[in-house]
Amino acid sequence: MKRKLIGLLLCVAMTATLLAGCGSKEEAPADAPAAEAPAETLAEGGDDADAPAASGDVITIGFAQVGHESDWRTASTKSCQDVFSEANGYDLQFVDCDNDSAVQLEAVRGFIEQDVDYIIIDPIVATGWDTVLTECEDAGIPVIVIDRTIDDSDKYVSWVGSNFKTEGLAAGEWLKAYAEAKGIKEINALVIEGSTGASATIGRTEGFKEIADREGWTIVDSQSGDFTQDGGAEVMESYCKSYEGKFNVVVCQNDNEAFGAMDAMKQAGVSYGVNGDVILISFDACTAGLEFVKSGDINADFECNPLAAPFVEEVIKTLANGGTPEKEVYMEEHWFVNEDILSSIEVNGETQNLTVVTDDIIAAQY
Ligand code: GZL
C-alpha cells in the first residue's frame, strides 16, 4: 500500500514539476538563490510532526554514493548518515561505488530489488542514467539526485547541489582581480581537473576557461587528477618536469588534488601560495583546505557544500505530505581567500563577497 501511495505522489509531483516548466541545470540562472539550511532536522533532535518518520514507519533509503576519494566525499557521506539514521526513523542502505559507474548502476538496481522507499544518487558521471531511472519510476520509487548532475534524464524528483560552472567562473574572476591588484600581467595556468565526465569537472573547467579566454590567459595544460591526492601529485610531478618555469598559476579542481600538487611542487623546488612564484587555486574548501588557505599555501579556495542531506530530507517530507518539491535546490557557498586585498568579485554580473579565512571559520567548516 505504501509503495502505491508513494508512486502516486511521485507521479503527481513529477507532472506538477514538468508543468512548472523547470529549466535544465544548464539554463539555471547562475544567481539561482541558494537554499537556506532547514531550521532543524531530525538529526538535530527535531521533532517535526510532519517528518515522514514521525508516523512510526521506518523509511528505507538506498544511497548510491560516488566513492571515498576526497575529504569532501567523506563529509557528504557523513551528512547522509547523520540525517538518515536509525534514531531518526530511517534504514539507510549505503553503497560506496568506488568511482565505478557500472557498480553504481548495479547498486541502484539492487535498491529496486530491495523495494526501498527512496533512492539517493550522487552520479559518478553525468550520462547513462535514463534506463535505470525509468526502472525506478516504473517501480514507483522516487529518486533524489545530490551534488553532481544527471544530464541525460530528468526522471528524478529533485536535485540538490551546486552550480559548478559558477564555481569555475568565480575562480577566474578572482584570479583576474587578484592579478590586477598584484600587478601580474601574464597568466600561464596549469589545470588539474577532477574525474573525467563528472559534472563538477565539466562545470569548473568550463567556467574557468570562459574567463581565461576572455582575458587572453594561456591554459598551458589540463589533465585529470581524478579528485584524489595521489592524482594531484602525479599530474603536478609531470607538469613540473614538462613546464619548468613556464607557469605561474595552478588550478586544482578539489582540495585533495591541491594537497598532492603542493607535495609535488615542494619536491620540484617550486614555490607556491601567497609568498610563492605560483598562485594556487583550489575548490571544495574542506577544513584541511582552509587550513592551507590560512597558512598562505593556497591563495583561494572555492567552496562546494557537501551537506545536502538536510535538504534531501525536506524533499522527502514534502513528497510524503503530498507536495511538489523544487526540481533544483542550490546550496549556499563561499569563496575563501588568505589576503584581504579584495572584498568582493563580480560573477555573472553579481557582486559576490570574498571571505578571509580565520580560525573560527576553520573550526566551523566540514
Ligand atoms: C563536487 C563533488 C566533487 C568534489 C570532490 O560537488 O562531486 O567530488 O569537488 C569530490 O572533492 O571528489
mmCIF file of N, CA and C and ligand atoms in Angstrom, residues 66 69-73 122 147-148 162 164 200 204 226-227 253-256 283-284 304, ligand 1:
data_model
loop_
_atom_site.group_PDB
_atom_site.id
_atom_site.type_symbol
_atom_site.label_atom_id
_atom_site.label_comp_id
_atom_site.label_asym_id
_atom_site.label_seq_id
_atom_site.Cartn_x
_atom_site.Cartn_y
_atom_site.Cartn_z
ATOM 1 N N VAL A 66 29.240 8.207 -4.725
ATOM 2 C CA VAL A 66 30.335 8.160 -5.724
ATOM 3 C C VAL A 66 31.444 7.214 -5.272
ATOM 4 N N GLU A 69 36.834 9.199 -2.344
ATOM 5 C CA GLU A 69 38.064 9.753 -2.942
ATOM 6 C C GLU A 69 38.567 11.030 -2.299
ATOM 7 N N SER A 70 37.730 11.706 -1.472
ATOM 8 C CA SER A 70 38.185 13.025 -1.005
ATOM 9 C C SER A 70 37.576 13.364 0.352
ATOM 10 N N ASP A 71 38.129 14.408 0.983
ATOM 11 C CA ASP A 71 37.572 14.889 2.253
ATOM 12 C C ASP A 71 36.128 15.344 2.036
ATOM 13 N N TRP A 72 35.899 15.937 0.853
ATOM 14 C CA TRP A 72 34.550 16.399 0.519
ATOM 15 C C TRP A 72 33.592 15.219 0.546
ATOM 16 N N ARG A 73 34.000 14.124 -0.048
ATOM 17 C CA ARG A 73 33.134 12.930 -0.164
ATOM 18 C C ARG A 73 32.836 12.377 1.229
ATOM 19 N N ASP A 122 24.360 10.092 -6.013
ATOM 20 C CA ASP A 122 25.328 11.121 -6.379
ATOM 21 C C ASP A 122 26.038 10.542 -7.604
ATOM 22 N N ASP A 147 24.413 16.626 -5.415
ATOM 23 C CA ASP A 147 25.765 17.001 -5.813
ATOM 24 C C ASP A 147 25.929 17.015 -7.333
ATOM 25 N N ARG A 148 26.545 15.983 -7.900
ATOM 26 C CA ARG A 148 26.780 16.001 -9.338
ATOM 27 C C ARG A 148 25.444 15.837 -10.081
ATOM 28 N N SER A 162 25.303 22.103 -6.275
ATOM 29 C CA SER A 162 25.998 23.374 -6.507
ATOM 30 C C SER A 162 26.034 23.693 -7.988
ATOM 31 N N PHE A 164 28.364 24.271 -10.554
ATOM 32 C CA PHE A 164 29.807 24.073 -10.745
ATOM 33 C C PHE A 164 30.400 25.093 -11.707
ATOM 34 N N ALA A 200 30.969 18.096 -11.968
ATOM 35 C CA ALA A 200 31.788 19.077 -11.227
ATOM 36 C C ALA A 200 33.024 19.437 -12.051
ATOM 37 N N ARG A 204 33.434 23.277 -13.620
ATOM 38 C CA ARG A 204 34.572 24.095 -13.166
ATOM 39 C C ARG A 204 35.524 24.396 -14.325
ATOM 40 N N ASP A 226 41.647 13.109 -11.046
ATOM 41 C CA ASP A 226 40.615 12.210 -10.515
ATOM 42 C C ASP A 226 40.142 12.554 -9.101
ATOM 43 N N PHE A 227 40.284 13.817 -8.726
ATOM 44 C CA PHE A 227 39.831 14.309 -7.411
ATOM 45 C C PHE A 227 40.576 13.650 -6.246
ATOM 46 N N GLN A 253 41.058 21.164 -9.074
ATOM 47 C CA GLN A 253 39.589 21.167 -9.005
ATOM 48 C C GLN A 253 39.040 20.536 -7.723
ATOM 49 N N ASN A 254 39.907 20.164 -6.800
ATOM 50 C CA ASN A 254 39.456 19.912 -5.419
ATOM 51 C C ASN A 254 40.650 19.975 -4.480
ATOM 52 N N ASP A 255 40.378 20.044 -3.179
ATOM 53 C CA ASP A 255 41.457 20.237 -2.201
ATOM 54 C C ASP A 255 42.444 19.076 -2.185
ATOM 55 N N ASN A 256 41.937 17.857 -2.309
ATOM 56 C CA ASN A 256 42.860 16.712 -2.215
ATOM 57 C C ASN A 256 43.879 16.737 -3.359
ATOM 58 N N PHE A 283 39.317 24.052 -5.014
ATOM 59 C CA PHE A 283 37.849 24.012 -4.864
ATOM 60 C C PHE A 283 37.508 23.048 -3.735
ATOM 61 N N ASP A 284 36.387 23.150 -3.175
ATOM 62 C CA ASP A 284 35.773 22.371 -2.090
ATOM 63 C C ASP A 284 35.778 23.153 -0.787
ATOM 64 N N CYS A 304 32.471 24.147 -2.183
ATOM 65 C CA CYS A 304 31.394 23.337 -2.739
ATOM 66 C C CYS A 304 30.775 22.639 -1.536
HETATM 67 C C1 GZL B 1 31.668 18.253 -6.223
HETATM 68 C C2 GZL B 1 31.991 16.829 -5.885
HETATM 69 C C3 GZL B 1 33.436 16.605 -6.109
HETATM 70 C C4 GZL B 1 34.294 17.364 -5.113
HETATM 71 C C5 GZL B 1 35.414 16.412 -4.940
HETATM 72 O O1 GZL B 1 30.369 18.525 -5.961
HETATM 73 O O2 GZL B 1 31.256 15.938 -6.695
HETATM 74 O O3 GZL B 1 33.707 15.231 -5.961
HETATM 75 O O4 GZL B 1 34.698 18.614 -5.579
HETATM 76 C C6 GZL B 1 34.672 15.087 -4.924
HETATM 77 O O5 GZL B 1 36.156 16.582 -3.774
HETATM 78 O O6 GZL B 1 35.533 14.060 -5.157
#
